[in-house]
PDB file of C-alpha atoms in Angstrom:
ATOM      1  CA  UNK Q   1    -126.129  71.914-193.918  1.00 37.00           C
ATOM      2  CA  UNK Q   2    -127.139  69.582-196.675  1.00 43.00           C
ATOM      3  CA  UNK Q   3    -126.527  65.890-196.837  1.00 43.00           C
ATOM      4  CA  UNK Q   4    -126.197  63.780-199.916  1.00 48.00           C
ATOM      5  CA  UNK Q   5    -127.403  60.212-199.405  1.00 47.00           C
ATOM      6  CA  UNK Q   6    -126.039  57.258-201.307  1.00 47.00           C
ATOM      7  CA  UNK Q   7    -127.384  53.738-201.281  1.00 44.00           C
ATOM      8  CA  UNK Q   8    -124.330  51.481-201.020  1.00 49.00           C
ATOM      9  CA  UNK Q   9    -125.839  48.016-200.871  1.00 50.00           C
ATOM     10  CA  UNK Q  10    -128.234  45.625-199.229  1.00 50.00           C
ATOM     11  CA  UNK Q  11    -127.714  42.692-196.927  1.00 50.00           C
ATOM     12  CA  UNK Q  12    -130.147  40.084-195.703  1.00 46.00           C
ATOM     13  CA  UNK Q  13    -130.954  42.212-192.662  1.00 47.00           C
ATOM     14  CA  UNK Q  14    -130.893  45.728-194.040  1.00 51.00           C
ATOM     15  CA  UNK Q  15    -129.418  48.472-196.141  1.00 52.00           C
ATOM     16  CA  UNK Q  16    -126.068  50.208-196.008  1.00 56.00           C
ATOM     17  CA  UNK Q  17    -126.464  53.947-196.497  1.00 56.00           C
ATOM     18  CA  UNK Q  18    -123.692  56.495-196.800  1.00 58.00           C
ATOM     19  CA  UNK Q  19    -124.395  60.150-196.028  1.00 57.00           C
ATOM     20  CA  UNK Q  20    -121.903  62.806-197.036  1.00 57.00           C
ATOM     21  CA  UNK Q  21    -122.041  66.328-195.659  1.00 56.00           C
ATOM     22  CA  UNK Q  22    -121.750  68.707-198.580  1.00 54.00           C
ATOM     23  CA  UNK Q  23    -119.975  71.391-196.570  1.00 60.00           C
ATOM     24  CA  UNK Q  24    -117.292  69.297-194.850  1.00 60.00           C
ATOM     25  CA  UNK Q  25    -117.320  66.220-197.121  1.00 60.00           C
ATOM     26  CA  UNK Q  26    -117.452  64.100-193.976  1.00 62.00           C
ATOM     27  CA  UNK Q  27    -118.834  60.623-194.609  1.00 59.00           C
ATOM     28  CA  UNK Q  28    -121.237  59.000-192.168  1.00 56.00           C
ATOM     29  CA  UNK Q  29    -122.246  55.352-192.587  1.00 53.00           C
ATOM     30  CA  UNK Q  30    -125.513  53.901-191.331  1.00 52.00           C
ATOM     31  CA  UNK Q  31    -126.808  50.365-191.322  1.00 51.00           C
ATOM     32  CA  UNK Q  32    -130.540  50.686-191.710  1.00 50.00           C
ATOM     33  CA  UNK Q  33    -132.360  47.528-190.604  1.00 52.00           C
ATOM     34  CA  UNK Q  34    -134.789  46.241-193.213  1.00 50.00           C
ATOM     35  CA  UNK Q  35    -137.399  45.142-190.701  1.00 52.00           C
ATOM     36  CA  UNK Q  36    -137.707  48.744-189.554  1.00 53.00           C
ATOM     37  CA  UNK Q  37    -138.006  50.217-193.036  1.00 52.00           C
ATOM     38  CA  UNK Q  38    -141.277  51.393-194.454  1.00 51.00           C
ATOM     39  CA  UNK Q  39    -139.959  51.217-197.993  1.00 55.00           C
ATOM     40  CA  UNK Q  40    -137.549  49.093-199.980  1.00 58.00           C
ATOM     41  CA  UNK Q  41    -134.593  50.346-201.978  1.00 64.00           C
ATOM     42  CA  UNK Q  42    -135.318  51.772-205.402  1.00 69.00           C
ATOM     43  CA  UNK Q  43    -133.245  51.196-208.530  1.00 73.00           C
ATOM     44  CA  UNK Q  44    -131.320  54.456-208.112  1.00 75.00           C
ATOM     45  CA  UNK Q  45    -131.069  54.443-204.311  1.00 70.00           C
ATOM     46  CA  UNK Q  46    -133.201  54.273-201.200  1.00 65.00           C
ATOM     47  CA  UNK Q  47    -136.734  55.511-201.462  1.00 68.00           C
ATOM     48  CA  UNK Q  48    -137.417  58.333-199.039  1.00 72.00           C
ATOM     49  CA  UNK Q  49    -139.407  57.438-195.977  1.00 74.00           C
ATOM     50  CA  UNK Q  50    -140.422  59.432-192.929  1.00 75.00           C
ATOM     51  CA  UNK Q  51    -137.876  57.473-190.901  1.00 74.00           C
ATOM     52  CA  UNK Q  52    -135.058  58.230-193.360  1.00 75.00           C
ATOM     53  CA  UNK Q  53    -135.952  61.936-193.428  1.00 81.00           C
ATOM     54  CA  UNK Q  54    -135.946  62.019-189.601  1.00 81.00           C
ATOM     55  CA  UNK Q  55    -132.542  60.321-189.559  1.00 78.00           C
ATOM     56  CA  UNK Q  56    -131.157  62.884-191.996  1.00 81.00           C
ATOM     57  CA  UNK Q  57    -132.643  65.757-189.963  1.00 87.00           C
ATOM     58  CA  UNK Q  58    -131.014  64.355-186.825  1.00 86.00           C
ATOM     59  CA  UNK Q  59    -127.598  64.184-188.483  1.00 85.00           C
ATOM     60  CA  UNK Q  60    -127.997  67.773-189.700  1.00 89.00           C
ATOM     61  CA  UNK Q  61    -128.955  68.930-186.181  1.00 90.00           C
ATOM     62  CA  UNK Q  62    -125.889  67.162-184.779  1.00 88.00           C
ATOM     63  CA  UNK Q  63    -123.628  68.815-187.366  1.00 90.00           C
ATOM     64  CA  UNK Q  64    -125.041  72.266-186.575  1.00 92.00           C
ATOM     65  CA  UNK Q  65    -124.596  71.760-182.814  1.00 90.00           C
ATOM     66  CA  UNK Q  66    -121.037  70.592-183.427  1.00 90.00           C
ATOM     67  CA  UNK Q  67    -120.339  73.758-185.452  1.00 92.00           C
ATOM     68  CA  UNK Q  68    -121.663  75.850-182.575  1.00 91.00           C
ATOM     69  CA  UNK Q  69    -119.358  74.004-180.161  1.00 90.00           C
ATOM     70  CA  UNK Q  70    -116.355  74.397-182.474  1.00 90.00           C
ATOM     71  CA  UNK Q  71    -116.949  78.148-182.513  1.00 92.00           C
ATOM     72  CA  UNK Q  72    -116.721  78.257-178.725  1.00 91.00           C
ATOM     73  CA  UNK Q  73    -120.423  78.632-177.987  1.00 90.00           C
ATOM     74  CA  UNK Q  74    -120.698  75.741-175.524  1.00 89.00           C
ATOM     75  CA  UNK Q  75    -123.234  77.465-173.261  1.00 91.00           C
ATOM     76  CA  UNK Q  76    -125.513  78.250-176.200  1.00 92.00           C
ATOM     77  CA  UNK Q  77    -125.320  74.664-177.500  1.00 90.00           C
ATOM     78  CA  UNK Q  78    -126.172  73.260-174.061  1.00 90.00           C
ATOM     79  CA  UNK Q  79    -129.016  75.756-173.675  1.00 92.00           C
ATOM     80  CA  UNK Q  80    -130.551  74.703-177.008  1.00 92.00           C
ATOM     81  CA  UNK Q  81    -130.206  71.013-176.148  1.00 90.00           C
ATOM     82  CA  UNK Q  82    -131.876  71.607-172.789  1.00 91.00           C
ATOM     83  CA  UNK Q  83    -134.756  73.392-174.518  1.00 92.00           C
ATOM     84  CA  UNK Q  84    -135.371  70.298-176.648  1.00 91.00           C
ATOM     85  CA  UNK Q  85    -134.677  67.599-174.047  1.00 89.00           C
ATOM     86  CA  UNK Q  86    -135.092  68.463-170.387  1.00 87.00           C
ATOM     87  CA  UNK Q  87    -134.907  64.883-169.092  1.00 85.00           C
ATOM     88  CA  UNK Q  88    -135.368  61.354-170.357  1.00 85.00           C
ATOM     89  CA  UNK Q  89    -139.141  61.713-169.989  1.00 89.00           C
ATOM     90  CA  UNK Q  90    -139.554  65.432-170.618  1.00 89.00           C
ATOM     91  CA  UNK Q  91    -138.850  66.656-174.130  1.00 90.00           C
ATOM     92  CA  UNK Q  92    -140.568  68.656-176.858  1.00 92.00           C
ATOM     93  CA  UNK Q  93    -143.352  66.669-178.442  1.00 92.00           C
ATOM     94  CA  UNK Q  94    -144.692  68.836-181.223  1.00 93.00           C
ATOM     95  CA  UNK Q  95    -143.005  69.604-184.535  1.00 90.00           C
ATOM     96  CA  UNK Q  96    -143.755  73.305-184.044  1.00 95.00           C
ATOM     97  CA  UNK Q  97    -141.766  73.440-180.776  1.00 94.00           C
ATOM     98  CA  UNK Q  98    -138.910  71.423-182.231  1.00 92.00           C
ATOM     99  CA  UNK Q  99    -138.697  73.523-185.392  1.00 94.00           C
ATOM    100  CA  UNK Q 100    -138.607  76.728-183.334  1.00 96.00           C
ATOM    101  CA  UNK Q 101    -135.557  75.380-181.469  1.00 95.00           C
ATOM    102  CA  UNK Q 102    -133.929  74.365-184.761  1.00 95.00           C
ATOM    103  CA  UNK Q 103    -134.532  77.882-186.118  1.00 96.00           C
ATOM    104  CA  UNK Q 104    -132.856  79.359-183.018  1.00 96.00           C
ATOM    105  CA  UNK Q 105    -129.856  77.119-183.681  1.00 94.00           C
ATOM    106  CA  UNK Q 106    -129.670  78.232-187.314  1.00 94.00           C
ATOM    107  CA  UNK Q 107    -130.015  81.904-186.335  1.00 95.00           C
ATOM    108  CA  UNK Q 108    -127.204  81.612-183.774  1.00 94.00           C
ATOM    109  CA  UNK Q 109    -124.922  79.986-186.325  1.00 93.00           C
ATOM    110  CA  UNK Q 110    -125.686  82.709-188.863  1.00 94.00           C
ATOM    111  CA  UNK Q 111    -125.097  85.481-186.314  1.00 93.00           C
ATOM    112  CA  UNK Q 112    -121.573  84.272-185.511  1.00 90.00           C
ATOM    113  CA  UNK Q 113    -120.708  83.672-189.157  1.00 78.00           C
TER     114      UNK Q 113
END
């Protein structure tokens, strides 16, 4: 699941960013507040930041979970979500744990085709 990001403009309070999923060509628009950015837009688009990469990863995770749901694997999708977030205060806190859950999600999608 790859996303292609496009910088679509700037306003006084932030940036407009358009993400397009390469597989489904679905377009997702985000308004990214400037005061929360750690970088400014470059000449050819937004400069990558940790926050932008995390946002893109989150959209990709959502798309993969949605694919799992569309293929009728509701129980598996809920199980993976519960592994990552058990409650509002109890969730995985290390990248290693989170990446292992993401790998399980990818493996389940690959196993069902």
